[in-house]
PDB file of C-alpha atoms in Angstrom:
ATOM      1  CA  UNK A  10     -51.248 -29.049 -10.978  1.00  0.00           C
ATOM      2  CA  UNK A  11     -53.960 -26.456 -10.427  1.00  0.00           C
ATOM      3  CA  UNK A  12     -53.777 -23.006 -11.998  1.00  0.00           C
ATOM      4  CA  UNK A  13     -52.819 -21.419  -8.673  1.00  0.00           C
ATOM      5  CA  UNK A  14     -49.753 -23.642  -8.275  1.00  0.00           C
ATOM      6  CA  UNK A  15     -48.452 -23.428 -11.849  1.00  0.00           C
ATOM      7  CA  UNK A  16     -44.741 -22.654 -12.165  1.00  0.00           C
ATOM      8  CA  UNK A  17     -43.623 -19.252 -13.474  1.00  0.00           C
ATOM      9  CA  UNK A  18     -42.897 -20.752 -16.920  1.00  0.00           C
ATOM     10  CA  UNK A  19     -46.324 -22.362 -17.362  1.00  0.00           C
ATOM     11  CA  UNK A  20     -48.063 -19.284 -15.971  1.00  0.00           C
ATOM     12  CA  UNK A  21     -46.205 -17.048 -18.420  1.00  0.00           C
ATOM     13  CA  UNK A  22     -46.893 -19.402 -21.350  1.00  0.00           C
ATOM     14  CA  UNK A  23     -50.561 -19.750 -20.244  1.00  0.00           C
ATOM     15  CA  UNK A  24     -50.457 -23.527 -20.194  1.00  0.00           C
ATOM     16  CA  UNK A  25     -51.260 -26.283 -17.729  1.00  0.00           C
ATOM     17  CA  UNK A  26     -48.341 -27.159 -15.442  1.00  0.00           C
ATOM     18  CA  UNK A  27     -48.047 -30.947 -15.479  1.00  0.00           C
ATOM     19  CA  UNK A  28     -46.635 -33.011 -12.612  1.00  0.00           C
ATOM     20  CA  UNK A  29     -43.534 -33.738 -14.704  1.00  0.00           C
ATOM     21  CA  UNK A  30     -43.035 -30.165 -15.976  1.00  0.00           C
ATOM     22  CA  UNK A  31     -39.293 -29.916 -16.751  1.00  0.00           C
ATOM     23  CA  UNK A  32     -39.162 -26.221 -15.843  1.00  0.00           C
ATOM     24  CA  UNK A  33     -41.275 -26.173 -12.637  1.00  0.00           C
ATOM     25  CA  UNK A  34     -38.438 -27.076 -10.185  1.00  0.00           C
ATOM     26  CA  UNK A  35     -36.307 -24.154 -11.409  1.00  0.00           C
ATOM     27  CA  UNK A  36     -38.892 -21.466 -12.061  1.00  0.00           C
ATOM     28  CA  UNK A  37     -41.106 -21.111  -8.967  1.00  0.00           C
ATOM     29  CA  UNK A  38     -44.301 -19.087  -9.283  1.00  0.00           C
ATOM     30  CA  UNK A  39     -43.024 -16.496  -6.820  1.00  0.00           C
ATOM     31  CA  UNK A  40     -40.168 -15.442  -9.149  1.00  0.00           C
ATOM     32  CA  UNK A  41     -41.744 -14.715 -12.560  1.00  0.00           C
ATOM     33  CA  UNK A  42     -38.847 -12.359 -13.437  1.00  0.00           C
ATOM     34  CA  UNK A  43     -36.364 -15.256 -13.520  1.00  0.00           C
ATOM     35  CA  UNK A  44     -38.341 -17.107 -16.189  1.00  0.00           C
ATOM     36  CA  UNK A  45     -39.122 -13.910 -18.138  1.00  0.00           C
ATOM     37  CA  UNK A  46     -35.409 -13.168 -18.382  1.00  0.00           C
ATOM     38  CA  UNK A  47     -34.386 -16.641 -19.604  1.00  0.00           C
ATOM     39  CA  UNK A  48     -37.416 -16.884 -21.946  1.00  0.00           C
ATOM     40  CA  UNK A  49     -36.621 -13.516 -23.548  1.00  0.00           C
ATOM     41  CA  UNK A  50     -33.089 -14.545 -24.506  1.00  0.00           C
ATOM     42  CA  UNK A  51     -33.263 -18.319 -25.097  1.00  0.00           C
ATOM     43  CA  UNK A  52     -36.953 -19.086 -25.416  1.00  0.00           C
ATOM     44  CA  UNK A  53     -38.685 -21.645 -23.173  1.00  0.00           C
ATOM     45  CA  UNK A  54     -38.378 -24.466 -25.729  1.00  0.00           C
ATOM     46  CA  UNK A  55     -34.584 -24.071 -26.027  1.00  0.00           C
ATOM     47  CA  UNK A  56     -34.193 -24.037 -22.241  1.00  0.00           C
ATOM     48  CA  UNK A  57     -36.380 -27.148 -21.965  1.00  0.00           C
ATOM     49  CA  UNK A  58     -34.380 -28.909 -24.720  1.00  0.00           C
ATOM     50  CA  UNK A  59     -31.058 -28.134 -23.001  1.00  0.00           C
ATOM     51  CA  UNK A  60     -32.366 -29.270 -19.583  1.00  0.00           C
ATOM     52  CA  UNK A  61     -33.848 -32.510 -20.916  1.00  0.00           C
ATOM     53  CA  UNK A  62     -30.439 -33.514 -22.308  1.00  0.00           C
ATOM     54  CA  UNK A  63     -28.860 -33.200 -18.855  1.00  0.00           C
ATOM     55  CA  UNK A  64     -29.035 -35.384 -15.729  1.00  0.00           C
ATOM     56  CA  UNK A  65     -31.446 -34.009 -13.111  1.00  0.00           C
ATOM     57  CA  UNK A  66     -28.666 -33.190 -10.615  1.00  0.00           C
ATOM     58  CA  UNK A  67     -27.051 -30.782 -13.122  1.00  0.00           C
ATOM     59  CA  UNK A  68     -30.198 -28.884 -14.090  1.00  0.00           C
ATOM     60  CA  UNK A  69     -30.415 -26.335 -11.240  1.00  0.00           C
ATOM     61  CA  UNK A  70     -26.831 -25.163 -11.907  1.00  0.00           C
ATOM     62  CA  UNK A  71     -27.590 -25.002 -15.636  1.00  0.00           C
ATOM     63  CA  UNK A  72     -30.648 -22.801 -15.058  1.00  0.00           C
ATOM     64  CA  UNK A  73     -28.622 -20.584 -12.694  1.00  0.00           C
ATOM     65  CA  UNK A  74     -25.857 -20.074 -15.259  1.00  0.00           C
ATOM     66  CA  UNK A  75     -28.367 -19.511 -18.104  1.00  0.00           C
ATOM     67  CA  UNK A  76     -30.263 -16.981 -15.959  1.00  0.00           C
ATOM     68  CA  UNK A  77     -26.990 -15.186 -15.272  1.00  0.00           C
ATOM     69  CA  UNK A  78     -26.080 -15.093 -18.985  1.00  0.00           C
ATOM     70  CA  UNK A  79     -29.591 -14.024 -20.004  1.00  0.00           C
ATOM     71  CA  UNK A  80     -29.725 -11.221 -17.461  1.00  0.00           C
ATOM     72  CA  UNK A  81     -26.249 -10.045 -18.592  1.00  0.00           C
ATOM     73  CA  UNK A  82     -27.508 -10.032 -22.215  1.00  0.00           C
ATOM     74  CA  UNK A  83     -30.562  -7.954 -21.202  1.00  0.00           C
ATOM     75  CA  UNK A  84     -28.353  -5.460 -19.351  1.00  0.00           C
ATOM     76  CA  UNK A  85     -25.801  -5.319 -22.169  1.00  0.00           C
ATOM     77  CA  UNK A  86     -27.385  -6.577 -25.415  1.00  0.00           C
ATOM     78  CA  UNK A  87     -24.153  -6.154 -27.422  1.00  0.00           C
ATOM     79  CA  UNK A  88     -21.612  -7.905 -25.195  1.00  0.00           C
ATOM     80  CA  UNK A  89     -23.717  -9.832 -22.676  1.00  0.00           C
ATOM     81  CA  UNK A  90     -21.534 -11.589 -20.127  1.00  0.00           C
ATOM     82  CA  UNK A  91     -18.510 -11.542 -22.481  1.00  0.00           C
ATOM     83  CA  UNK A  92     -18.089  -7.955 -21.180  1.00  0.00           C
ATOM     84  CA  UNK A  93     -17.419  -9.459 -17.720  1.00  0.00           C
ATOM     85  CA  UNK A  94     -14.832 -11.802 -19.282  1.00  0.00           C
ATOM     86  CA  UNK A  95     -13.056  -8.849 -20.951  1.00  0.00           C
ATOM     87  CA  UNK A  96     -13.031  -6.898 -17.670  1.00  0.00           C
ATOM     88  CA  UNK A  97     -11.624  -9.869 -15.750  1.00  0.00           C
ATOM     89  CA  UNK A  98      -8.973 -10.444 -18.448  1.00  0.00           C
ATOM     90  CA  UNK A  99      -7.932  -6.774 -18.160  1.00  0.00           C
ATOM     91  CA  UNK A 100      -7.762  -7.158 -14.354  1.00  0.00           C
ATOM     92  CA  UNK A 101      -5.502 -10.207 -14.774  1.00  0.00           C
ATOM     93  CA  UNK A 102      -3.179  -8.354 -17.164  1.00  0.00           C
ATOM     94  CA  UNK A 103      -3.017  -5.507 -14.614  1.00  0.00           C
ATOM     95  CA  UNK A 104      -2.360  -7.920 -11.726  1.00  0.00           C
ATOM     96  CA  UNK A 105       0.409  -9.670 -13.722  1.00  0.00           C
ATOM     97  CA  UNK A 106       1.974  -6.251 -14.391  1.00  0.00           C
ATOM     98  CA  UNK A 107       1.791  -5.489 -10.646  1.00  0.00           C
ATOM     99  CA  UNK A 108       3.469  -8.825  -9.786  1.00  0.00           C
ATOM    100  CA  UNK A 109       6.239  -8.182 -12.326  1.00  0.00           C
ATOM    101  CA  UNK A 110       6.755  -4.647 -10.938  1.00  0.00           C
ATOM    102  CA  UNK A 111       6.997  -5.782  -7.304  1.00  0.00           C
ATOM    103  CA  UNK A 112       9.290  -8.690  -8.282  1.00  0.00           C
ATOM    104  CA  UNK A 113      11.566  -6.230 -10.125  1.00  0.00           C
ATOM    105  CA  UNK A 114      11.602  -3.951  -7.034  1.00  0.00           C
ATOM    106  CA  UNK A 115      12.503  -6.972  -4.896  1.00  0.00           C
ATOM    107  CA  UNK A 116      15.336  -7.973  -7.256  1.00  0.00           C
ATOM    108  CA  UNK A 117      16.699  -4.398  -7.289  1.00  0.00           C
ATOM    109  CA  UNK A 118      16.459  -4.192  -3.506  1.00  0.00           C
ATOM    110  CA  UNK A 119      18.264  -7.509  -3.174  1.00  0.00           C
ATOM    111  CA  UNK A 120      21.072  -6.438  -5.523  1.00  0.00           C
ATOM    112  CA  UNK A 121      21.488  -3.082  -3.719  1.00  0.00           C
ATOM    113  CA  UNK A 122      21.571  -4.862  -0.365  1.00  0.00           C
ATOM    114  CA  UNK A 123      24.276  -7.264  -1.579  1.00  0.00           C
ATOM    115  CA  UNK A 124      26.386  -4.389  -2.940  1.00  0.00           C
ATOM    116  CA  UNK A 125      26.065  -2.409   0.296  1.00  0.00           C
ATOM    117  CA  UNK A 126      27.041  -5.470   2.338  1.00  0.00           C
ATOM    118  CA  UNK A 127      30.153  -5.935   0.169  1.00  0.00           C
ATOM    119  CA  UNK A 128      31.037  -2.236   0.627  1.00  0.00           C
ATOM    120  CA  UNK A 129      30.595  -2.468   4.407  1.00  0.00           C
ATOM    121  CA  UNK A 130      32.839  -5.550   4.550  1.00  0.00           C
ATOM    122  CA  UNK A 131      35.502  -3.858   2.405  1.00  0.00           C
ATOM    123  CA  UNK A 132      35.430  -0.633   4.503  1.00  0.00           C
ATOM    124  CA  UNK A 133      35.568  -2.612   7.719  1.00  0.00           C
ATOM    125  CA  UNK A 134      38.518  -4.723   6.440  1.00  0.00           C
ATOM    126  CA  UNK A 135      40.355  -1.571   5.230  1.00  0.00           C
ATOM    127  CA  UNK A 136      39.854   0.128   8.592  1.00  0.00           C
ATOM    128  CA  UNK A 137      41.000  -3.003  10.429  1.00  0.00           C
ATOM    129  CA  UNK A 138      44.099  -3.315   8.230  1.00  0.00           C
ATOM    130  CA  UNK A 139      44.922   0.364   8.788  1.00  0.00           C
ATOM    131  CA  UNK A 140      44.742   0.109  12.580  1.00  0.00           C
ATOM    132  CA  UNK A 141      46.603  -3.205  12.680  1.00  0.00           C
ATOM    133  CA  UNK A 142      49.398  -1.759  10.559  1.00  0.00           C
ATOM    134  CA  UNK A 143      49.540   1.280  12.870  1.00  0.00           C
ATOM    135  CA  UNK A 144      49.786  -0.966  15.955  1.00  0.00           C
ATOM    136  CA  UNK A 145      52.463  -3.107  14.348  1.00  0.00           C
ATOM    137  CA  UNK A 146      54.504   0.040  13.651  1.00  0.00           C
ATOM    138  CA  UNK A 147      54.119   1.138  17.280  1.00  0.00           C
ATOM    139  CA  UNK A 148      55.160  -2.319  18.549  1.00  0.00           C
ATOM    140  CA  UNK A 149      58.138  -2.268  16.232  1.00  0.00           C
ATOM    141  CA  UNK A 150      59.020   1.168  17.643  1.00  0.00           C
ATOM    142  CA  UNK A 151      58.752  -0.103  21.283  1.00  0.00           C
ATOM    143  CA  UNK A 152      61.011  -3.059  20.522  1.00  0.00           C
ATOM    144  CA  UNK A 153      63.749  -0.789  19.187  1.00  0.00           C
TER     145      UNK A 153
ATOM    146  CA  UNK B  16     -31.454 -13.593 -53.443  1.00  0.00           C
ATOM    147  CA  UNK B  17     -31.130 -16.859 -55.382  1.00  0.00           C
ATOM    148  CA  UNK B  18     -30.962 -20.210 -53.583  1.00  0.00           C
ATOM    149  CA  UNK B  19     -27.230 -20.499 -54.239  1.00  0.00           C
ATOM    150  CA  UNK B  20     -26.478 -17.209 -52.451  1.00  0.00           C
ATOM    151  CA  UNK B  21     -28.752 -17.659 -49.438  1.00  0.00           C
ATOM    152  CA  UNK B  22     -27.103 -16.939 -46.073  1.00  0.00           C
ATOM    153  CA  UNK B  23     -26.332 -19.815 -43.705  1.00  0.00           C
ATOM    154  CA  UNK B  24     -29.424 -18.977 -41.603  1.00  0.00           C
ATOM    155  CA  UNK B  25     -31.897 -19.005 -44.492  1.00  0.00           C
ATOM    156  CA  UNK B  26     -30.280 -22.112 -45.958  1.00  0.00           C
ATOM    157  CA  UNK B  27     -30.588 -23.919 -42.614  1.00  0.00           C
ATOM    158  CA  UNK B  28     -34.199 -22.757 -42.131  1.00  0.00           C
ATOM    159  CA  UNK B  29     -35.024 -23.631 -45.783  1.00  0.00           C
ATOM    160  CA  UNK B  30     -36.424 -20.227 -46.574  1.00  0.00           C
ATOM    161  CA  UNK B  31     -35.890 -17.563 -49.202  1.00  0.00           C
ATOM    162  CA  UNK B  32     -33.119 -15.119 -48.241  1.00  0.00           C
ATOM    163  CA  UNK B  33     -34.517 -11.629 -48.847  1.00  0.00           C
ATOM    164  CA  UNK B  34     -32.400  -8.595 -49.741  1.00  0.00           C
ATOM    165  CA  UNK B  35     -33.059  -7.176 -46.261  1.00  0.00           C
ATOM    166  CA  UNK B  36     -32.451 -10.450 -44.342  1.00  0.00           C
ATOM    167  CA  UNK B  37     -31.374  -9.354 -40.838  1.00  0.00           C
ATOM    168  CA  UNK B  38     -29.109 -12.381 -40.388  1.00  0.00           C
ATOM    169  CA  UNK B  39     -27.393 -12.537 -43.819  1.00  0.00           C
ATOM    170  CA  UNK B  40     -24.558 -10.044 -43.044  1.00  0.00           C
ATOM    171  CA  UNK B  41     -23.468 -12.080 -40.003  1.00  0.00           C
ATOM    172  CA  UNK B  42     -24.045 -15.644 -41.132  1.00  0.00           C
ATOM    173  CA  UNK B  43     -22.343 -16.142 -44.512  1.00  0.00           C
ATOM    174  CA  UNK B  44     -23.181 -19.284 -46.472  1.00  0.00           C
ATOM    175  CA  UNK B  45     -19.591 -20.526 -46.179  1.00  0.00           C
ATOM    176  CA  UNK B  46     -19.836 -20.851 -42.370  1.00  0.00           C
ATOM    177  CA  UNK B  47     -22.980 -22.894 -41.639  1.00  0.00           C
ATOM    178  CA  UNK B  48     -21.522 -24.012 -38.282  1.00  0.00           C
ATOM    179  CA  UNK B  49     -21.673 -20.469 -36.892  1.00  0.00           C
ATOM    180  CA  UNK B  50     -25.420 -20.230 -37.474  1.00  0.00           C
ATOM    181  CA  UNK B  51     -26.061 -23.816 -36.330  1.00  0.00           C
ATOM    182  CA  UNK B  52     -24.359 -23.044 -33.016  1.00  0.00           C
ATOM    183  CA  UNK B  53     -26.303 -19.832 -32.306  1.00  0.00           C
ATOM    184  CA  UNK B  54     -29.596 -21.352 -33.556  1.00  0.00           C
ATOM    185  CA  UNK B  55     -29.215 -24.381 -31.292  1.00  0.00           C
ATOM    186  CA  UNK B  56     -28.888 -22.291 -28.132  1.00  0.00           C
ATOM    187  CA  UNK B  57     -30.937 -19.134 -28.793  1.00  0.00           C
ATOM    188  CA  UNK B  58     -33.081 -20.002 -31.807  1.00  0.00           C
ATOM    189  CA  UNK B  59     -33.027 -17.911 -34.990  1.00  0.00           C
ATOM    190  CA  UNK B  60     -36.090 -15.858 -34.001  1.00  0.00           C
ATOM    191  CA  UNK B  61     -34.559 -14.753 -30.670  1.00  0.00           C
ATOM    192  CA  UNK B  62     -31.306 -13.787 -32.394  1.00  0.00           C
ATOM    193  CA  UNK B  63     -33.250 -11.817 -35.034  1.00  0.00           C
ATOM    194  CA  UNK B  64     -35.334 -10.079 -32.319  1.00  0.00           C
ATOM    195  CA  UNK B  65     -32.201  -9.062 -30.375  1.00  0.00           C
ATOM    196  CA  UNK B  66     -30.440  -7.800 -33.529  1.00  0.00           C
ATOM    197  CA  UNK B  67     -33.430  -5.814 -34.746  1.00  0.00           C
ATOM    198  CA  UNK B  68     -33.514  -3.873 -31.467  1.00  0.00           C
ATOM    199  CA  UNK B  69     -29.906  -2.741 -31.971  1.00  0.00           C
ATOM    200  CA  UNK B  70     -28.316  -0.176 -34.298  1.00  0.00           C
ATOM    201  CA  UNK B  71     -26.693  -1.751 -37.373  1.00  0.00           C
ATOM    202  CA  UNK B  72     -23.125  -0.830 -36.281  1.00  0.00           C
ATOM    203  CA  UNK B  73     -23.513  -2.894 -33.069  1.00  0.00           C
ATOM    204  CA  UNK B  74     -24.895  -6.042 -34.669  1.00  0.00           C
ATOM    205  CA  UNK B  75     -21.668  -7.748 -35.808  1.00  0.00           C
ATOM    206  CA  UNK B  76     -20.198  -7.514 -32.271  1.00  0.00           C
ATOM    207  CA  UNK B  77     -23.481  -8.791 -30.838  1.00  0.00           C
ATOM    208  CA  UNK B  78     -23.461 -11.837 -33.135  1.00  0.00           C
ATOM    209  CA  UNK B  79     -19.793 -12.466 -32.255  1.00  0.00           C
ATOM    210  CA  UNK B  80     -20.479 -12.407 -28.509  1.00  0.00           C
ATOM    211  CA  UNK B  81     -23.637 -14.532 -28.891  1.00  0.00           C
ATOM    212  CA  UNK B  82     -21.709 -17.065 -31.003  1.00  0.00           C
ATOM    213  CA  UNK B  83     -19.045 -17.209 -28.316  1.00  0.00           C
ATOM    214  CA  UNK B  84     -21.619 -17.761 -25.550  1.00  0.00           C
ATOM    215  CA  UNK B  85     -23.535 -20.339 -27.618  1.00  0.00           C
ATOM    216  CA  UNK B  86     -20.409 -22.313 -28.455  1.00  0.00           C
ATOM    217  CA  UNK B  87     -19.363 -22.226 -24.764  1.00  0.00           C
ATOM    218  CA  UNK B  88     -22.818 -23.554 -23.822  1.00  0.00           C
ATOM    219  CA  UNK B  89     -22.495 -26.385 -26.379  1.00  0.00           C
ATOM    220  CA  UNK B  90     -19.057 -27.317 -25.030  1.00  0.00           C
ATOM    221  CA  UNK B  91     -20.180 -27.063 -21.405  1.00  0.00           C
ATOM    222  CA  UNK B  92     -24.003 -27.305 -21.201  1.00  0.00           C
ATOM    223  CA  UNK B  93     -24.057 -26.855 -17.412  1.00  0.00           C
ATOM    224  CA  UNK B  94     -21.861 -23.783 -16.946  1.00  0.00           C
ATOM    225  CA  UNK B  95     -21.485 -22.332 -20.471  1.00  0.00           C
ATOM    226  CA  UNK B  96     -19.194 -19.330 -20.455  1.00  0.00           C
ATOM    227  CA  UNK B  97     -19.784 -18.702 -16.733  1.00  0.00           C
ATOM    228  CA  UNK B  98     -17.137 -21.419 -16.287  1.00  0.00           C
ATOM    229  CA  UNK B  99     -14.635 -19.047 -17.952  1.00  0.00           C
ATOM    230  CA  UNK B 100     -15.708 -16.299 -15.530  1.00  0.00           C
ATOM    231  CA  UNK B 101     -15.136 -18.606 -12.530  1.00  0.00           C
ATOM    232  CA  UNK B 102     -11.682 -19.579 -13.851  1.00  0.00           C
ATOM    233  CA  UNK B 103     -10.701 -15.954 -14.405  1.00  0.00           C
ATOM    234  CA  UNK B 104     -11.962 -15.010 -10.932  1.00  0.00           C
ATOM    235  CA  UNK B 105      -9.842 -17.794  -9.420  1.00  0.00           C
ATOM    236  CA  UNK B 106      -6.841 -16.537 -11.438  1.00  0.00           C
ATOM    237  CA  UNK B 107      -7.403 -13.029 -10.045  1.00  0.00           C
ATOM    238  CA  UNK B 108      -7.598 -14.294  -6.461  1.00  0.00           C
ATOM    239  CA  UNK B 109      -4.344 -16.213  -7.075  1.00  0.00           C
ATOM    240  CA  UNK B 110      -2.676 -13.153  -8.642  1.00  0.00           C
ATOM    241  CA  UNK B 111      -3.766 -10.965  -5.693  1.00  0.00           C
ATOM    242  CA  UNK B 112      -2.296 -13.546  -3.313  1.00  0.00           C
ATOM    243  CA  UNK B 113       0.961 -13.466  -5.328  1.00  0.00           C
ATOM    244  CA  UNK B 114       1.077  -9.649  -5.165  1.00  0.00           C
ATOM    245  CA  UNK B 115       0.485  -9.703  -1.395  1.00  0.00           C
ATOM    246  CA  UNK B 116       3.210 -12.356  -0.971  1.00  0.00           C
ATOM    247  CA  UNK B 117       5.820 -10.444  -2.998  1.00  0.00           C
ATOM    248  CA  UNK B 118       4.899  -7.180  -1.235  1.00  0.00           C
ATOM    249  CA  UNK B 119       5.355  -8.901   2.139  1.00  0.00           C
ATOM    250  CA  UNK B 120       8.765 -10.256   1.001  1.00  0.00           C
ATOM    251  CA  UNK B 121       9.722  -6.750  -0.094  1.00  0.00           C
ATOM    252  CA  UNK B 122       8.673  -5.283   3.272  1.00  0.00           C
ATOM    253  CA  UNK B 123      10.601  -7.989   5.176  1.00  0.00           C
ATOM    254  CA  UNK B 124      13.663  -7.437   2.987  1.00  0.00           C
ATOM    255  CA  UNK B 125      13.455  -3.714   3.549  1.00  0.00           C
ATOM    256  CA  UNK B 126      13.198  -4.131   7.346  1.00  0.00           C
ATOM    257  CA  UNK B 127      16.138  -6.621   7.433  1.00  0.00           C
ATOM    258  CA  UNK B 128      18.215  -4.255   5.301  1.00  0.00           C
ATOM    259  CA  UNK B 129      17.521  -1.347   7.660  1.00  0.00           C
ATOM    260  CA  UNK B 130      18.438  -3.458  10.727  1.00  0.00           C
ATOM    261  CA  UNK B 131      21.676  -4.683   9.119  1.00  0.00           C
ATOM    262  CA  UNK B 132      22.618  -1.118   8.194  1.00  0.00           C
ATOM    263  CA  UNK B 133      22.074  -0.034  11.816  1.00  0.00           C
ATOM    264  CA  UNK B 134      24.196  -2.990  13.057  1.00  0.00           C
ATOM    265  CA  UNK B 135      26.994  -2.153  10.614  1.00  0.00           C
ATOM    266  CA  UNK B 136      27.017   1.473  11.758  1.00  0.00           C
ATOM    267  CA  UNK B 137      27.059   0.421  15.443  1.00  0.00           C
ATOM    268  CA  UNK B 138      29.887  -2.135  14.887  1.00  0.00           C
ATOM    269  CA  UNK B 139      31.882   0.370  12.904  1.00  0.00           C
ATOM    270  CA  UNK B 140      31.460   3.035  15.601  1.00  0.00           C
ATOM    271  CA  UNK B 141      32.375   0.531  18.378  1.00  0.00           C
ATOM    272  CA  UNK B 142      35.486  -0.544  16.475  1.00  0.00           C
ATOM    273  CA  UNK B 143      36.463   3.063  15.857  1.00  0.00           C
ATOM    274  CA  UNK B 144      35.955   3.993  19.511  1.00  0.00           C
ATOM    275  CA  UNK B 145      38.045   0.985  20.605  1.00  0.00           C
ATOM    276  CA  UNK B 146      40.996   1.877  18.378  1.00  0.00           C
ATOM    277  CA  UNK B 147      40.794   5.589  19.228  1.00  0.00           C
ATOM    278  CA  UNK B 148      40.774   4.774  22.939  1.00  0.00           C
ATOM    279  CA  UNK B 149      43.799   2.490  22.418  1.00  0.00           C
ATOM    280  CA  UNK B 150      45.671   5.212  20.573  1.00  0.00           C
ATOM    281  CA  UNK B 151      44.841   7.781  23.234  1.00  0.00           C
ATOM    282  CA  UNK B 152      46.240   5.435  25.910  1.00  0.00           C
ATOM    283  CA  UNK B 153      49.456   4.995  23.921  1.00  0.00           C
ATOM    284  CA  UNK B 154      49.777   8.746  23.456  1.00  0.00           C
ATOM    285  CA  UNK B 155      49.225   9.272  27.148  1.00  0.00           C
ATOM    286  CA  UNK B 156      51.938   6.677  27.852  1.00  0.00           C
ATOM    287  CA  UNK B 157      54.400   8.452  25.528  1.00  0.00           C
ATOM    288  CA  UNK B 158      53.725  11.770  27.214  1.00  0.00           C
ATOM    289  CA  UNK B 159      54.562  10.389  30.637  1.00  0.00           C
TER     290      UNK B 159
END
């Protein structure tokens, strides 16, 4: 491959980019930042070693995930992308708390509803019994 | 430092472990696996470079998070710890769906409860009006 068509990795490492360069398909010349990021954290030789142990169809995804992790490590050298994991775990704890809260509200609502229905039925039956008794007294009075 | 007290990094790299070895505090000799894992993914020189750019108090956490990422990458060379991020994101989407579902149930319950209360009040008033009208008729009859 001529100098002008070297991949970003070979250009950065000032070497010839061979036809079978393991990095060329994933580090195009027009995105030198992508290789710089991965190289700074893992080093080109480690990336190459990891890629060469994988089937070709899995390599693009591997480079994507390594680029993501490397760029997270550059942004946050102490926590890297584990910071994202902590944040997501906190979000899940919060969401589980929310679910529990709404489920408790629903259970309370349901219990209150049941109690009110029982009260309505009792009041209605009492009222009915009162009026029926009153009518029966009147009827008894008419018969006399 | 004598050969017997070299840190896991210096022992693995077959070098003398100096008093000011940047890796020694984080890679004790009794845990060679920890260094092997980080060295395999990042390389000792990249780890040293990252640590040397950070204040001493932040280095232990940095090595912990890098060890976690490296061991995730060894377990899952394609996704590394981004797989954990995807799983957590899916869990959050599921939890948000659960919250929305329970909130919708609560809203439905609340609306049904309100409708039933209105029906009870209307039935009760109808019943009352019926009996009162009946009584008034009787009274009217007695007066005649």
